[in-house]
Each structure stands twice: as C-alpha cells, then as structure tokens.
PDB file of C-alpha atoms and ligand atoms in Angstrom:
ATOM      1  CA  UNK A  22      -4.185  -3.307  38.117  1.00 80.00           C
ATOM      2  CA  UNK A  23      -0.388  -2.669  39.268  1.00 90.00           C
ATOM      3  CA  UNK A  24       1.987  -1.733  36.659  1.00 93.00           C
ATOM      4  CA  UNK A  25       5.572  -2.634  36.958  1.00 94.00           C
ATOM      5  CA  UNK A  26       8.368  -1.556  34.405  1.00 93.00           C
ATOM      6  CA  UNK A  27      10.490  -4.741  34.212  1.00 92.00           C
ATOM      7  CA  UNK A  28      12.872  -4.178  32.023  1.00 96.00           C
ATOM      8  CA  UNK A  29      14.572  -1.240  29.797  1.00 98.00           C
ATOM      9  CA  UNK A  30      14.337  -2.577  26.481  1.00 98.00           C
ATOM     10  CA  UNK A  31      16.054   0.395  24.843  1.00 98.00           C
ATOM     11  CA  UNK A  32      18.078   3.023  26.948  1.00 98.00           C
ATOM     12  CA  UNK A  33      17.978   6.400  25.849  1.00 98.00           C
ATOM     13  CA  UNK A  34      21.472   6.137  24.357  1.00 98.00           C
ATOM     14  CA  UNK A  35      20.601   3.336  22.319  1.00 98.00           C
ATOM     15  CA  UNK A  36      17.468   5.171  20.960  1.00 98.00           C
ATOM     16  CA  UNK A  37      19.608   8.398  20.010  1.00 98.00           C
ATOM     17  CA  UNK A  38      21.830   6.454  18.035  1.00 98.00           C
ATOM     18  CA  UNK A  39      19.108   4.653  16.044  1.00 98.00           C
ATOM     19  CA  UNK A  40      17.342   7.586  15.563  1.00 98.00           C
ATOM     20  CA  UNK A  41      20.568   9.786  14.279  1.00 98.00           C
ATOM     21  CA  UNK A  42      21.449   6.931  11.880  1.00 98.00           C
ATOM     22  CA  UNK A  43      17.319   7.000  10.530  1.00 98.00           C
ATOM     23  CA  UNK A  44      17.546  10.414  10.066  1.00 98.00           C
ATOM     24  CA  UNK A  45      20.876  10.377   8.200  1.00 98.00           C
ATOM     25  CA  UNK A  46      19.012   7.706   6.152  1.00 98.00           C
ATOM     26  CA  UNK A  47      15.811   9.650   5.482  1.00 98.00           C
ATOM     27  CA  UNK A  48      18.413  12.750   4.823  1.00 98.00           C
ATOM     28  CA  UNK A  49      19.542  11.274   1.584  1.00 98.00           C
ATOM     29  CA  UNK A  50      16.963   9.831   0.578  1.00 98.00           C
ATOM     30  CA  UNK A  51      14.970  13.280   0.769  1.00 98.00           C
ATOM     31  CA  UNK A  52      18.122  15.119  -0.843  1.00 98.00           C
ATOM     32  CA  UNK A  53      16.857  18.020  -2.486  1.00 98.00           C
ATOM     33  CA  UNK A  54      13.200  17.751  -1.121  1.00 98.00           C
ATOM     34  CA  UNK A  55      11.571  19.251   1.708  1.00 98.00           C
ATOM     35  CA  UNK A  56       9.249  16.704   3.141  1.00 98.00           C
ATOM     36  CA  UNK A  57       6.010  17.170   5.302  1.00 98.00           C
ATOM     37  CA  UNK A  58       6.569  16.012   8.593  1.00 98.00           C
ATOM     38  CA  UNK A  59       3.486  13.982   9.464  1.00 98.00           C
ATOM     39  CA  UNK A  60       3.216  12.981  12.705  1.00 98.00           C
ATOM     40  CA  UNK A  61       0.718  10.693  15.115  1.00 97.00           C
ATOM     41  CA  UNK A  62      -0.601  11.585  17.914  1.00 96.00           C
ATOM     42  CA  UNK A  63      -0.557  11.455  20.978  1.00 95.00           C
ATOM     43  CA  UNK A  64       2.669   8.543  21.038  1.00 96.00           C
ATOM     44  CA  UNK A  65       4.992   9.902  17.900  1.00 98.00           C
ATOM     45  CA  UNK A  66       5.856  13.278  19.729  1.00 98.00           C
ATOM     46  CA  UNK A  67       9.020  12.948  21.004  1.00 98.00           C
ATOM     47  CA  UNK A  68      10.454  10.568  18.317  1.00 98.00           C
ATOM     48  CA  UNK A  69       9.584  13.093  16.024  1.00 98.00           C
ATOM     49  CA  UNK A  70      11.030  15.668  17.693  1.00 98.00           C
ATOM     50  CA  UNK A  71      13.861  14.317  17.672  1.00 98.00           C
ATOM     51  CA  UNK A  72      14.271  12.691  14.867  1.00 98.00           C
ATOM     52  CA  UNK A  73      13.533  15.938  13.073  1.00 98.00           C
ATOM     53  CA  UNK A  74      15.961  17.925  15.209  1.00 98.00           C
ATOM     54  CA  UNK A  75      18.818  15.308  13.858  1.00 98.00           C
ATOM     55  CA  UNK A  76      17.740  15.660   9.681  1.00 98.00           C
ATOM     56  CA  UNK A  77      19.689  17.279   7.268  1.00 98.00           C
ATOM     57  CA  UNK A  78      17.043  18.341   4.925  1.00 98.00           C
ATOM     58  CA  UNK A  79      14.649  21.462   5.747  1.00 98.00           C
ATOM     59  CA  UNK A  80      11.348  20.175   6.664  1.00 98.00           C
ATOM     60  CA  UNK A  81       7.397  21.051   8.032  1.00 98.00           C
ATOM     61  CA  UNK A  82       5.816  19.482  10.046  1.00 98.00           C
ATOM     62  CA  UNK A  83       1.722  18.992  11.050  1.00 98.00           C
ATOM     63  CA  UNK A  84       0.171  16.329  13.069  1.00 98.00           C
ATOM     64  CA  UNK A  85      -2.831  13.804  12.588  1.00 97.00           C
ATOM     65  CA  UNK A  86      -4.607  12.190  15.267  1.00 96.00           C
ATOM     66  CA  UNK A  87      -6.162   8.769  15.078  1.00 90.00           C
ATOM     67  CA  UNK A  88      -7.012   6.114  17.721  1.00 70.00           C
ATOM     68  CA  UNK A  89      -6.877   2.083  17.509  1.00 59.00           C
ATOM     69  CA  UNK A  90      -6.874   1.268  21.271  1.00 54.00           C
ATOM     70  CA  UNK A  91      -9.356   1.506  23.968  1.00 55.00           C
ATOM     71  CA  UNK A  92      -8.109   1.937  27.561  1.00 51.00           C
ATOM     72  CA  UNK A  93      -5.733  -0.237  28.192  1.00 54.00           C
ATOM     73  CA  UNK A  94      -3.411  -2.205  26.146  1.00 54.00           C
ATOM     74  CA  UNK A  95      -5.393  -4.781  23.819  1.00 57.00           C
ATOM     75  CA  UNK A  96      -6.798  -3.158  20.329  1.00 56.00           C
ATOM     76  CA  UNK A  97     -10.438  -2.022  19.563  1.00 58.00           C
ATOM     77  CA  UNK A  98      -9.773  -2.829  16.039  1.00 60.00           C
ATOM     78  CA  UNK A  99     -11.541   0.388  15.067  1.00 70.00           C
ATOM     79  CA  UNK A 100      -9.852   3.458  13.828  1.00 83.00           C
ATOM     80  CA  UNK A 101     -11.132   6.663  14.835  1.00 75.00           C
ATOM     81  CA  UNK A 102     -10.360   9.821  13.573  1.00 79.00           C
ATOM     82  CA  UNK A 103      -9.723  12.885  15.880  1.00 89.00           C
ATOM     83  CA  UNK A 104      -7.737  15.421  14.472  1.00 95.00           C
ATOM     84  CA  UNK A 105      -6.918  15.789  10.854  1.00 95.00           C
ATOM     85  CA  UNK A 106      -3.915  17.663   8.807  1.00 97.00           C
ATOM     86  CA  UNK A 107      -4.082  21.160   8.893  1.00 97.00           C
ATOM     87  CA  UNK A 108      -2.223  21.541   5.132  1.00 94.00           C
ATOM     88  CA  UNK A 109      -3.096  20.071   2.098  1.00 96.00           C
ATOM     89  CA  UNK A 110      -0.816  17.548   0.148  1.00 98.00           C
ATOM     90  CA  UNK A 111      -1.649  17.597  -2.986  1.00 98.00           C
ATOM     91  CA  UNK A 112       1.702  17.186  -4.476  1.00 98.00           C
ATOM     92  CA  UNK A 113       4.194  16.980  -1.118  1.00 98.00           C
ATOM     93  CA  UNK A 114       6.654  14.532   0.138  1.00 98.00           C
ATOM     94  CA  UNK A 115       4.907  12.986   3.155  1.00 98.00           C
ATOM     95  CA  UNK A 116       6.429  11.142   6.064  1.00 98.00           C
ATOM     96  CA  UNK A 117       4.770   9.690   8.364  1.00 98.00           C
ATOM     97  CA  UNK A 118       5.842   9.576  11.579  1.00 98.00           C
ATOM     98  CA  UNK A 119       4.793   7.664  13.950  1.00 98.00           C
ATOM     99  CA  UNK A 120       6.075   5.323  17.964  1.00 98.00           C
ATOM    100  CA  UNK A 121       5.044   1.985  16.878  1.00 98.00           C
ATOM    101  CA  UNK A 122       3.267  -0.700  14.099  1.00 97.00           C
ATOM    102  CA  UNK A 123       1.333  -2.525  16.184  1.00 95.00           C
ATOM    103  CA  UNK A 124      -1.793  -4.142  14.377  1.00 93.00           C
ATOM    104  CA  UNK A 125      -1.091  -2.430  11.522  1.00 94.00           C
ATOM    105  CA  UNK A 126      -4.755  -0.939  11.456  1.00 91.00           C
ATOM    106  CA  UNK A 127      -4.147   2.331  12.472  1.00 93.00           C
ATOM    107  CA  UNK A 128      -0.868   3.069  10.060  1.00 95.00           C
ATOM    108  CA  UNK A 129      -2.606   1.283   7.271  1.00 94.00           C
ATOM    109  CA  UNK A 130      -5.758   3.370   7.671  1.00 92.00           C
ATOM    110  CA  UNK A 131      -3.943   6.501   7.851  1.00 94.00           C
ATOM    111  CA  UNK A 132      -1.846   5.689   4.621  1.00 96.00           C
ATOM    112  CA  UNK A 133      -5.468   4.906   2.506  1.00 93.00           C
ATOM    113  CA  UNK A 134      -6.635   8.235   3.511  1.00 92.00           C
ATOM    114  CA  UNK A 135      -3.662  10.173   3.001  1.00 95.00           C
ATOM    115  CA  UNK A 136      -2.817   8.591  -0.483  1.00 97.00           C
ATOM    116  CA  UNK A 137      -6.606   9.839  -1.374  1.00 96.00           C
ATOM    117  CA  UNK A 138      -4.876  13.528  -1.182  1.00 97.00           C
ATOM    118  CA  UNK A 139      -2.314  12.739  -4.017  1.00 98.00           C
ATOM    119  CA  UNK A 140       1.105  13.551  -2.232  1.00 98.00           C
ATOM    120  CA  UNK A 141       3.681  13.494  -4.399  1.00 98.00           C
ATOM    121  CA  UNK A 142       5.281  10.823  -2.146  1.00 98.00           C
ATOM    122  CA  UNK A 143       4.169   9.397   0.978  1.00 98.00           C
ATOM    123  CA  UNK A 144       6.286   7.137   3.117  1.00 98.00           C
ATOM    124  CA  UNK A 145       6.412   6.094   7.075  1.00 98.00           C
ATOM    125  CA  UNK A 146       9.411   6.026   9.387  1.00 98.00           C
ATOM    126  CA  UNK A 147       8.826   4.118  12.989  1.00 98.00           C
ATOM    127  CA  UNK A 148      10.096   3.653  15.579  1.00 98.00           C
ATOM    128  CA  UNK A 149       9.055   0.528  17.122  1.00 98.00           C
ATOM    129  CA  UNK A 150       7.493  -2.593  15.097  1.00 98.00           C
ATOM    130  CA  UNK A 151       5.652  -5.437  16.185  1.00 98.00           C
ATOM    131  CA  UNK A 152       5.865  -7.767  13.359  1.00 97.00           C
ATOM    132  CA  UNK A 153       3.931 -11.074  14.967  1.00 96.00           C
ATOM    133  CA  UNK A 154       0.912  -8.900  16.082  1.00 95.00           C
ATOM    134  CA  UNK A 155      -0.042  -7.924  12.039  1.00 96.00           C
ATOM    135  CA  UNK A 156      -4.126  -8.156  11.862  1.00 93.00           C
ATOM    136  CA  UNK A 157      -3.524  -5.606   8.316  1.00 95.00           C
ATOM    137  CA  UNK A 158      -0.281  -6.502   6.411  1.00 96.00           C
ATOM    138  CA  UNK A 159       1.631  -3.433   6.887  1.00 97.00           C
ATOM    139  CA  UNK A 160       5.440  -2.415   5.742  1.00 98.00           C
ATOM    140  CA  UNK A 161       6.908   0.735   7.306  1.00 98.00           C
ATOM    141  CA  UNK A 162       9.664   2.377   4.782  1.00 98.00           C
ATOM    142  CA  UNK A 163      11.739   3.375   7.832  1.00 98.00           C
ATOM    143  CA  UNK A 164      12.084   1.070  11.327  1.00 98.00           C
ATOM    144  CA  UNK A 165      14.098   1.814  14.343  1.00 98.00           C
ATOM    145  CA  UNK A 166      13.490  -1.529  16.032  1.00 98.00           C
ATOM    146  CA  UNK A 167      11.912  -4.622  15.504  1.00 98.00           C
ATOM    147  CA  UNK A 168      10.658  -5.366  19.129  1.00 98.00           C
ATOM    148  CA  UNK A 169       9.100  -8.940  20.233  1.00 96.00           C
ATOM    149  CA  UNK A 170       5.061  -9.347  21.709  1.00 96.00           C
ATOM    150  CA  UNK A 171       5.508  -6.819  24.884  1.00 96.00           C
ATOM    151  CA  UNK A 172       3.813  -4.203  25.827  1.00 96.00           C
ATOM    152  CA  UNK A 173       6.150  -1.024  25.836  1.00 98.00           C
ATOM    153  CA  UNK A 174       6.198   2.092  27.349  1.00 98.00           C
ATOM    154  CA  UNK A 175       8.099   5.276  27.960  1.00 98.00           C
ATOM    155  CA  UNK A 176       9.771   7.849  24.458  1.00 98.00           C
ATOM    156  CA  UNK A 177       6.056   8.587  24.188  1.00 98.00           C
ATOM    157  CA  UNK A 178       4.558   5.663  24.207  1.00 98.00           C
ATOM    158  CA  UNK A 179       1.706   5.060  27.089  1.00 97.00           C
ATOM    159  CA  UNK A 180      -0.408   2.607  29.025  1.00 97.00           C
ATOM    160  CA  UNK A 181      -3.336   4.831  29.958  1.00 95.00           C
ATOM    161  CA  UNK A 182      -1.773   7.900  29.312  1.00 96.00           C
ATOM    162  CA  UNK A 183       1.175   7.464  31.997  1.00 96.00           C
ATOM    163  CA  UNK A 184       4.266   6.674  31.228  1.00 97.00           C
ATOM    164  CA  UNK A 185       5.557   8.609  28.077  1.00 98.00           C
ATOM    165  CA  UNK A 186       7.741  10.764  29.785  1.00 98.00           C
ATOM    166  CA  UNK A 187      10.432   7.942  30.382  1.00 98.00           C
ATOM    167  CA  UNK A 188      13.544   8.831  28.575  1.00 98.00           C
ATOM    168  CA  UNK A 189      14.328   4.904  27.799  1.00 98.00           C
ATOM    169  CA  UNK A 190      11.448   2.187  26.016  1.00 98.00           C
ATOM    170  CA  UNK A 191      10.711  -0.174  28.992  1.00 98.00           C
ATOM    171  CA  UNK A 192       8.872  -3.278  29.436  1.00 97.00           C
ATOM    172  CA  UNK A 193       5.403  -2.939  31.083  1.00 97.00           C
ATOM    173  CA  UNK A 194       4.024  -5.562  32.949  1.00 94.00           C
ATOM    174  CA  UNK A 195       0.409  -5.797  34.539  1.00 90.00           C
ATOM    175  CA  UNK A 196      -0.992  -7.900  37.195  1.00 88.00           C
ATOM    176  CA  UNK A 197      -3.741  -8.039  39.682  1.00 77.00           C
ATOM    177  CA  UNK A 198      -3.476  -6.214  43.247  1.00 58.00           C
ATOM    178  CA  UNK A 199      -4.600  -9.303  44.360  1.00 52.00           C
ATOM    179  CA  UNK A 200      -2.843 -12.277  43.264  1.00 54.00           C
ATOM    180  CA  UNK A 201      -5.195 -14.526  44.967  1.00 50.00           C
ATOM    181  CA  UNK A 202      -8.153 -13.965  42.688  1.00 46.00           C
TER     182      UNK A 202
HETATM  183  C1  LIG B 312      -1.126   3.382  19.288  1.00 69.60           C
HETATM  184  C2  LIG B 312       0.489   3.773  18.746  1.00 69.60           C
HETATM  185  C3  LIG B 312      -0.092   3.629  17.565  1.00 69.60           C
HETATM  186  C4  LIG B 312      -0.676   2.475  17.572  1.00 69.60           C
HETATM  187  C5  LIG B 312      -0.157   1.440  16.446  1.00 69.60           C
HETATM  188  O1  LIG B 312      -1.621   4.676  19.715  1.00 69.60           O
HETATM  189  O2  LIG B 312       1.300   5.102  19.361  1.00 69.60           O
HETATM  190  O3  LIG B 312      -0.277   4.990  16.822  1.00 69.60           O
HETATM  191  O4  LIG B 312      -1.336   2.492  18.702  1.00 69.60           O
HETATM  192  O5  LIG B 312      -1.186   0.581  16.973  1.00 69.60           O
HETATM  193  P1  LIG B 312      -1.826  -0.654  15.999  1.00 69.60           P
HETATM  194  O6  LIG B 312      -0.339  -0.767  14.681  1.00 69.60           O
HETATM  195  O7  LIG B 312      -2.416  -1.689  16.387  1.00 69.60           O
HETATM  196  O8  LIG B 312      -2.782   0.202  15.065  1.00 69.60           O
HETATM  197  P2  LIG B 312      -2.875   4.844  20.661  1.00 69.60           P
HETATM  198  O9  LIG B 312      -4.138   5.030  19.791  1.00 69.60           O
HETATM  199  O10 LIG B 312      -2.494   4.159  22.030  1.00 69.60           O
HETATM  200  O11 LIG B 312      -2.848   6.730  20.793  1.00 69.60           O
HETATM  201  P3  LIG B 312      -1.602   7.268  21.502  1.00 69.60           P
HETATM  202  O12 LIG B 312      -0.552   7.169  19.938  1.00 69.60           O
HETATM  203  O13 LIG B 312      -2.136   8.507  21.478  1.00 69.60           O
HETATM  204  O14 LIG B 312      -0.742   6.143  22.059  1.00 69.60           O
END
C-alpha cells in the first residue's frame, strides 16, 4: 500500500489553542481537586503531555493500554487489555485522556472496567471525535474537535505505528501501488 498525507486537518497552532481551552475548562471543573489523568497508550501520549502542562490544577498520571484495531485502519471490534493502571482508583477523580473516539468500543469498555473500581468520578477527554463511526453509544465529556469519517494521523495518531510524530493532525489516504489492479 502507498500512504500519502493529503491534507492538514488541524495545524499545530489550532491544536495548541484548543488544548489550552480544554485545559482551562478542565481546570475550572476540577478546582480544589487533584485528578488522576489516565492516558490510553499509545495514541494519547502527546495530547496528554500537552494537556496536563496546560492545567491549573495539580494532577497525577497513569496509563492503560487497550486496543481495538488490528493492523491497518479497520477496527476488529475486539478489545484487548494490555497494560493495566498501576494505581488503585477507589475514591479518586479519574479523567481518561484519549486521542480519538471512533466506534466507541475502546472507551465504553474502559469506562465499564474502571467504574467497577468505584472512583469518586470518572470523565473522558478526547482530542478527536468521529461521531458518525459509532458502533456503541458513547459521549465524551470533553472533545477537542468533531471530525468527519476520514483517516487521520499525527499528534500521536498512527497508521501501522507510523506518523505519530507529525505535529499536525493530517488526513492519510492509502492506495494500491499498482493502480491497474
Ligand atoms: C485507536 C485510538 C483509540 C481507539 C479508538 O487506538 O487511539 O484508542 O483506536 O477506536 P474505537 O473508538 O473504535 O475503539 P489503537 O488501538 O489504534 O492504538 P494506539 O492508541 O496505540 O494507536
């Protein structure tokens, strides 16, 4: 397959502005508290790093690893738990940070798992939301940008582990190398 970045959907400046807005809103909502920010590896790592540095409240961080995608861009629907949290969350204010909500399978499953551990509160912040792709109902509490059903990479998002390093969120198109096939 040939992969081509065809368009910048959100340049780094626009992402930076939106991340600061989200951080402001989150800081107001969590005033006087110290949330535990839970990043979903790998995609959330850049967004989470920028978001927590823009918060005006103290926080702690932890990570989980789940996956819903096989190789490529099509979700398998199966959720695998790779790495669990290292801290107990009983009685904690937990904010899950995710790069993108697509089918909703990953976050709905993670929320279901973490609710059973009885946190004081549990919310979700996603940078991107592709609402038209939902297979299960899921609404994030904080969303950076609602986007159309296009495959996006950059700012932590990948295609086969590539393109995460790009500073902008970009549209990726894939095509067969041989267009006559
Ligand atoms: C991607 C993305 C979300 C999930 C969203 O993760 O980072 O975690 O898929 O899809 P869903 O709403 O359809 O469940 P991926 O499994 O590709 O792993 P990654 O974070 O390491 O890129």
